[in-house]
Amino acid sequence: MNAETTSRQPILAIEHVAVHFGGLIAISDMNFHVGEGELVSLIGPNGAGKTTAFNVITGFLKPTKGRVTFRGTSLNGLKPHEVTSLGLVRTFQRTSVFDKITVFENVLIGLHRRTAASLFGTLMSLPKERNAEAALREQAWEILKLVGIDHQADELGGSLPYGDQRLLGVALALAADPSALLLDEPVSGMNASETARFVSLLNKLRAKGKTILLVEHDMPMVMGVSDRIVVLNYGRIIANGTPSEIQNDPEVIQAYLGQGVKHA
Amino acid sequence: MKRFLPYIAVAFFASVPLWLQDQYFLHTLVVSGIFMLAAMSLNLLLGYTGQLSLGHVAFFGIGAYVSALTSLGFSVSIFGFQITHEPWPPVVGVILGTLVAGICGYLIGKLAFRVRGAYFVIVSISFAEVVRLVALNWVELTNGPLALPGIPPLTIGFEWTGYATLWGKAQNYYVVLVAIIIAYVIIKRLVYSPFGRAMIALRENETLAMSVGISVTKYLVLAAIFAGAMAGTAGGLYAHYIQIIDPMVFMFLNTVTMVIMVITGGKGTLAGPLVGGLIFGLAPVVLRSYVGPELQWILYGLLMILIVFVLPDGIVPAIERWFGRSSGNADDQRPLTLETSKAPQS
Amino acid sequence: DDINIGVNMPLTGAFAASGDYVTNGAKIAVEEINAKGGVLGRKLNLIIEDNKSNPTEAAAVTEKLIVRDQVPVLLGAWGSSLTLATMPKLMQYQVPMVVETSGANKITESGNPYVFRIAATQHIEAKGFEEKLGLFNIKKVDFLVINNDWGRSTVTEFTKMLENKSIQVGYVEMMDQATQDVSSQLSKLKGSDSDTIIVTTAVEQLTLVLKQAQALGIDKQIITTGGSQNPDQLIEQAGSAAENTTHLVFFAPWEPDSTASPDKTKAFIDAWKAKGYDFAGLTESFRGYDGMQVIAAAIEKAGAVDPAAIQKALWDTKVDVLNGAVSFAKVGQAGAESAQSTPNIYFGKIENGKVHVLR
Amino acid sequence: MDQLLQHLVNTLIMGGTYALLGIGLTLIFGIMKIVNFTHGELYAFGAYMMYFFAVILGMDFFLSIAFAIVAGMVLGAAIEFTLLRTKRGADIDTTMILMIGAWIVLQNAEQLTWGGIAKSVPSPLPTEPLVIGPISISYLRAMVLLIALMLIAGTYLVINRTKLGKAMRATFQDSGTAALMGVNISAIYTMTFALGSALAAAAGALLGPVFVIAPTMGDLASLKAFAIVILGGLGNITGAAIGGFILAFSEEIGAGYISSGYRDAMGFLIIIIVLLFKPTGLFARSERIG
Amino acid sequence: MLEIRNLVCRYGKVTALKGISLTVPEKQLVVLVGANGAGKSTTLRAISGLVPAASGGIFFCGQEITGMSASRILSLGIAHCPEGRRVFPHMTVLENLEMGCYLRSDGKEISSDLDRIFSLFPRLAERRKQVAGTLSGGEQQMLAIGRAMMSRPKLIMFDEPSLGLAPNIVEQTFAIIQSIRESGTTVLMVEQNAYAALDMCNYAYLLEAGSMVLEGPGEKLINDPHVREAYLGAGLAHA
Ligand SMILES: Nc1ncnc2c1ncn2[C@@H]1O[C@H](COP(=O)(O)OP(=O)(O)OP(=O)(O)O)[C@@H](O)[C@H]1O
Ligand SMILES: Nc1ncnc2c1ncn2[C@@H]1O[C@H](COP(=O)(O)OP(=O)(O)OP(=O)(O)O)[C@@H](O)[C@H]1O
Ligand SMILES: [Mg+2]
Ligand SMILES: [Mg+2]
């Protein structure tokens, strides 16, 4: 296994995390770092524990053992919204948008962290609150454009086609103003061309200095965008290295990649 | 047109005591108004945060008891300490009732929002039942089933101005009307703000809401505080208007009445509880003049069923849709949304 | 044109059965009065409103009867909390009401000069019981009562009286109005060393208490109070469980001859039966009948259909009704006294499936 | 000690009753997710039907029970068919309002039909209790317990061991997908509601002779049934049964040793406490996020 | 075997299918490709009776099935493995699979089919008693595929079967689908992994915004410049 191949400042550290569900061990020992501005992919067979790892990092699950730190702060015991407020935001593997609300309002809700309204001011309807509201709408609009679903702003979230719902999910996460973004299979259900467009969105985000941790089964994409790849199998890390190192790791090929890696 | 609707409604309702001769009808309007206020507060929980609270009458009753006891005075011994309270003016009672009910909202919110959905429904019912049983059995304070009679009517004024007692129906009617307007404005500002959006987000998808940084407890508790306090105000007004309360104020049917008002009117809409409240506040009066006792109830039940059948989202969304359609931008798929994007021209 | 009289009764909800009985009793009285030519040459007409067993409604109904129907006098409102809820309205509009069933002391103590009660308070019941203590052999008593004003004041008044007579009081157990299972309370009473259980609750729950007491093998003297227990209904519904129980009542239709006015009683029972009503309802319905008789007598005396005149006349009304003689005495707050009449009390004991009056 | 023994026996008997009330509702509320306010009315309906068959028509006691259960099943199916069929997939409070409406209508229809005066049904079993040392048990109530346990076991088997039960659970977890598996969704909706209603009516038919039958008897029954279902965890048959016994136990002990005024409060307090520590009932199932 | 003529489907005001026609011959593998929201899933849902047809007809083995209930259609031999897993979350893996053969009553064969699925997806065998809702995304997808196979249909429809599966499992799944077809079952598949899908199919359709715009054998579509640009990602460089 490779040593940490990053020279960047590690901001997210997963330290010897284990997760058990009753007798079932979903993660046995997970230990890796993500550096500032880095794009790290977490891959592995189905049921390896990737989503579980996301759940632990973002406070939806308490680890049985170990801890997670973000910019030096321990995340143990924090609630999901507290983790988010530190700038660590995730998307979900299963499509997750506010179904019965318009796309635009979805993003407005996502902007929750950026609102400056006070309860008193709101009830008194002070000018400051009204201006803040106008500013939010502006921001919502920008995010929709960035993700490329602005033409659907007035559609209901739930009536978007599957792929666009996934984009909306990303827009929601971006609205929460993350400095580090955790994406759980963002391009599943997208075809190659849609994926390519998503990759260019990823690149824009990287250019803005966002740190990204990506879970994805689309190997061409993962190999193309990742700075580094961590491979998980049965809750253990079996490899950690650059895309080319991973691509040729026999254990990874055996457990995960199979023979036809070079599709497309 | 739509913008002026609330003002037209207020003007109309403000004029009612001026031309309405029938005092009994005015009485019905006052009582319905009090229940509408309670229904509006329930709507905050049920309509905006999606928490089906079937114990809402607890806040109403707590407001009523606190207000009544404040203005009647009491003397109880708790763990050997004798606590005696001399009567205060009724207005202070209503304010205290509002505060105490709000605090109960806070406590219940903190505790009960650990559970969701069906479980919350039962916890809320249980809470109301426990409060009812306390009111029934803590005879020293509440007089238990013997009721608290002789609650003074509301008075307005200060020590140096002298007090005006609100005996009349018209005066009470205006007090209730003003309370409803204030509650309406508060709820409107709240739900159209980031606070309200957070509540709606929790209603729609809690996990997702958390993931964008919305604190579940904070917003549910906030809603519970406001809902509790407003229901408390309604309870206080009720106590001073009816002038007697007993543990029957906590009866489940009162919660059911509020729920009916909210859902038939249109949950999650500002005007819903008011429209529903007017219909189901007046329905018994209308029915009473035509049919026998059991049939009154049966028709009342059928009316509810009919409204839900014909207008599943409630009356107000249906009217809005109808308005929308006739003005040419119909969209019947979105009764729950707050607003459209109104893109800035950039 | 007719004289309208308001009746404020629970016709739906928890107390519907009793409210119905009382209302039917009132109707029979009105028919009888009208058949004899009415009052002041005018016919009486009842305006009956359902208060839904709910105090808020009781107040609303009073408002309606007084304001819209302009009734000069009311009969109502069965339960104490229902009656209490109507009282501010009486005060506000200065209209008198004859209270036929409610027994809470509060009603006559709260300074409302518009209530005229022909029902017994628990204090009156306790005194009646005291007079007849000799009929029973009691050393120690437990209570099992409904958890409301009625049950609770029964405990207070009877305890006072019993302790004066050096009879011990043991457990006091409560049951909620809607409770169907009282085995836990009864199990506790079964284990106590008292010889008598005083039970106060409505007839439905009484049936349950007796049946469950039998199932638990409780073998103590059971005496019920309250006056609306319908011993006949108990016999029918509780069967052998009702054997040897004694019931404090205000009307004894089983032995008309032992009542205050046997002829009237017989006539009333005949009228009741003629309508096909349940015999068991008599111990409630007589209240409605008596109440209407009192109202009619008062209007006659007043000579005018006007609330103030009727209120004034009620004070001087003396009339013989099924229960006995009604005449009102001043009780409660000085200067704003309410009126209370003192009804007669009987004890009916169930033996071999029949009720007989203890003497 | 004797008193405690009697309390424990009472718990057993009352618990069976509560469990019976609970399992019917656990199907409708727990599995179908309908806040079924008509449950108590179906309970009352079962009791009145018992009265109708056994007293008015003079039929055999046990046969009347069976007929009353069938009547409850038919009424349940009718309610589903008229009120709920077109409202499938509507949210929980829409159907709740319909059920509240039906509750009000049914209760008052009952009063209109039968009058407000309570009815009672004589039982053919000996009224003198069975006495074993310090404890007494009524034969009737022992029979109720026995039948209740049988019905609970039967329902458990149907839901967990048969194809029908599996189809029911599948339908209410994801009706679209269940349809894809070949399940006749409409039939399952009606059947589940009818089955739950039949169980409520069974409780009424069995308890009618034990208690008295009155139009408002269903209200408290409804409330308790909800509580029991929640204690046991939604949709969990064994949970509902155990929940029934826990509720009975807490009420019995609360009334026997604390204060009978707070007897009903005990049950609700237990619920609040249980849910605060185990927010999804005593027998929760695991969920996952993401 | 399956034929669709001028099918129109609507969701409220949205017209998702604007009169499409399509044929699936017996024992063939037909693929439906198209962008997000083109109406692919709607097509499958219409066939299996989950969404009503506004107009047009669907015929299976010469019989019109438009308007039939989902269970009727299944009993005629059309199975549908829906998009996005849709397992029964509170039932165990085994119960989910048993739901797949709800209409079958041949006990013995059922258990041999179960064994086959467990040997195809050993991951599921390990988790036979686990509640499906707690499975990982990919495990649920395997379960959904296995469940659809349990009904032994004449025609099986897969909606994006590779969604969320690991690359080696994707390969394996495609191999299984091939073998299903080889064993005589007709397959209609919607797939975003267009290259692989077109590569293995007999015939393919391209759906865009609710209309069929192109059809032909797999290679024809692979080589079509529009398809290459819009669906296969050629010409758009990966970063
Ligand atoms: N709440 C839970 N209860 C029991 N087991 C669980 C729970 N959540 C996850 N698991 C199990 O833990 C293992 C890891 O699941 P996880 O969702 O993390 O996998 P994954 O790596 O994201 O897989 P995929 O690529 O298929 O999404 C799986 O085998 C799953 O069945
Ligand atoms: N339940 C629904 N209500 C309203 N509109 C819907 C609904 N389901 C789908 N649509 C709309 O119908 C159209 C076709 O959707 P469909 O799901 O069939 O697309 P698809 O080709 O399967 O896309 P994807 O690749 O994203 O799965 C889309 O425009 C979508 O927005
Ligand atoms: Mg995953
Ligand atoms: Mg699709």
PDB file of C-alpha atoms and ligand atoms in Angstrom, chain A residues 21 24 26 45-52 93 185 217, chain D residues 287-288, chain E residues 123 127 130 134-139 164, ligand 1:
ATOM      1  CA  PHE A  21     -24.309  -2.835  12.718  1.00  0.00           C
ATOM      2  CA  LEU A  24     -22.284  -6.952  10.802  1.00  0.00           C
ATOM      3  CA  ALA A  26     -19.573  -2.467   7.617  1.00  0.00           C
ATOM      4  CA  PRO A  45     -17.202  -3.094  -4.491  1.00  0.00           C
ATOM      5  CA  ASN A  46     -20.857  -2.809  -3.628  1.00  0.00           C
ATOM      6  CA  GLY A  47     -21.335  -2.942   0.076  1.00  0.00           C
ATOM      7  CA  ALA A  48     -17.710  -2.135   0.794  1.00  0.00           C
ATOM      8  CA  GLY A  49     -18.702   0.643   3.156  1.00  0.00           C
ATOM      9  CA  LYS A  50     -18.348   3.813   1.089  1.00  0.00           C
ATOM     10  CA  THR A  51     -21.732   5.315   1.846  1.00  0.00           C
ATOM     11  CA  THR A  52     -21.324   4.250   5.429  1.00  0.00           C
ATOM     12  CA  GLN A  93     -26.455   8.107  -3.320  1.00  0.00           C
ATOM     13  CA  GLU A 185     -22.216   8.480  -7.008  1.00  0.00           C
ATOM     14  CA  HIS A 217     -18.434   3.397  -9.921  1.00  0.00           C
TER      15      HIS A 217
ATOM     16  CA  GLU D 287     -33.383   2.247   9.001  1.00  0.00           C
ATOM     17  CA  ARG D 288     -30.524   3.510   6.914  1.00  0.00           C
TER      18      ARG D 288
ATOM     19  CA  ARG E 123     -23.346 -11.005  -1.928  1.00  0.00           C
ATOM     20  CA  ARG E 127     -27.305 -11.321   3.364  1.00  0.00           C
ATOM     21  CA  GLN E 130     -30.867  -8.869   6.150  1.00  0.00           C
ATOM     22  CA  THR E 134     -30.275  -1.549   4.974  1.00  0.00           C
ATOM     23  CA  LEU E 135     -28.467  -3.015   1.990  1.00  0.00           C
ATOM     24  CA  SER E 136     -25.974  -0.850   0.144  1.00  0.00           C
ATOM     25  CA  GLY E 137     -27.074   0.730  -3.111  1.00  0.00           C
ATOM     26  CA  GLY E 138     -25.432  -1.855  -5.294  1.00  0.00           C
ATOM     27  CA  GLU E 139     -26.674  -4.739  -3.198  1.00  0.00           C
ATOM     28  CA  GLY E 164     -24.732   1.929  -8.970  1.00  0.00           C
TER      29      GLY E 164
HETATM   30  N1  LIG F   1     -28.334   0.481   8.815  1.00  0.00           N
HETATM   31  C1  LIG F   1     -27.690  -0.644   8.445  1.00  0.00           C
HETATM   32  N2  LIG F   1     -27.975  -1.801   9.063  1.00  0.00           N
HETATM   33  C2  LIG F   1     -27.365  -2.948   8.712  1.00  0.00           C
HETATM   34  N3  LIG F   1     -26.457  -3.041   7.745  1.00  0.00           N
HETATM   35  C3  LIG F   1     -26.129  -1.920   7.074  1.00  0.00           C
HETATM   36  C4  LIG F   1     -26.745  -0.671   7.390  1.00  0.00           C
HETATM   37  N4  LIG F   1     -26.223   0.253   6.567  1.00  0.00           N
HETATM   38  C5  LIG F   1     -25.338  -0.378   5.781  1.00  0.00           C
HETATM   39  N5  LIG F   1     -25.279  -1.698   6.075  1.00  0.00           N
HETATM   40  C6  LIG F   1     -24.432  -2.692   5.444  1.00  0.00           C
HETATM   41  O1  LIG F   1     -23.096  -2.208   5.466  1.00  0.00           O
HETATM   42  C7  LIG F   1     -22.413  -2.512   4.275  1.00  0.00           C
HETATM   43  C8  LIG F   1     -21.805  -1.257   3.702  1.00  0.00           C
HETATM   44  O2  LIG F   1     -22.829  -0.481   3.104  1.00  0.00           O
HETATM   45  P1  LIG F   1     -22.534   0.833   2.275  1.00  0.00           P
HETATM   46  O3  LIG F   1     -23.838   1.406   1.925  1.00  0.00           O
HETATM   47  O4  LIG F   1     -21.584   1.674   2.993  1.00  0.00           O
HETATM   48  O5  LIG F   1     -21.856   0.283   0.958  1.00  0.00           O
HETATM   49  P2  LIG F   1     -21.292   1.077  -0.281  1.00  0.00           P
HETATM   50  O6  LIG F   1     -19.852   0.902  -0.254  1.00  0.00           O
HETATM   51  O7  LIG F   1     -21.794   2.448  -0.303  1.00  0.00           O
HETATM   52  O8  LIG F   1     -21.892   0.226  -1.462  1.00  0.00           O
HETATM   53  P3  LIG F   1     -22.536   0.678  -2.873  1.00  0.00           P
HETATM   54  O9  LIG F   1     -21.439   0.923  -3.798  1.00  0.00           O
HETATM   55  O10 LIG F   1     -23.317  -0.511  -3.284  1.00  0.00           O
HETATM   56  O11 LIG F   1     -23.359   1.857  -2.608  1.00  0.00           O
HETATM   57  C9  LIG F   1     -23.435  -3.147   3.354  1.00  0.00           C
HETATM   58  O12 LIG F   1     -23.174  -4.515   3.292  1.00  0.00           O
HETATM   59  C10 LIG F   1     -24.762  -2.891   3.982  1.00  0.00           C
HETATM   60  O13 LIG F   1     -25.619  -3.978   3.816  1.00  0.00           O
END
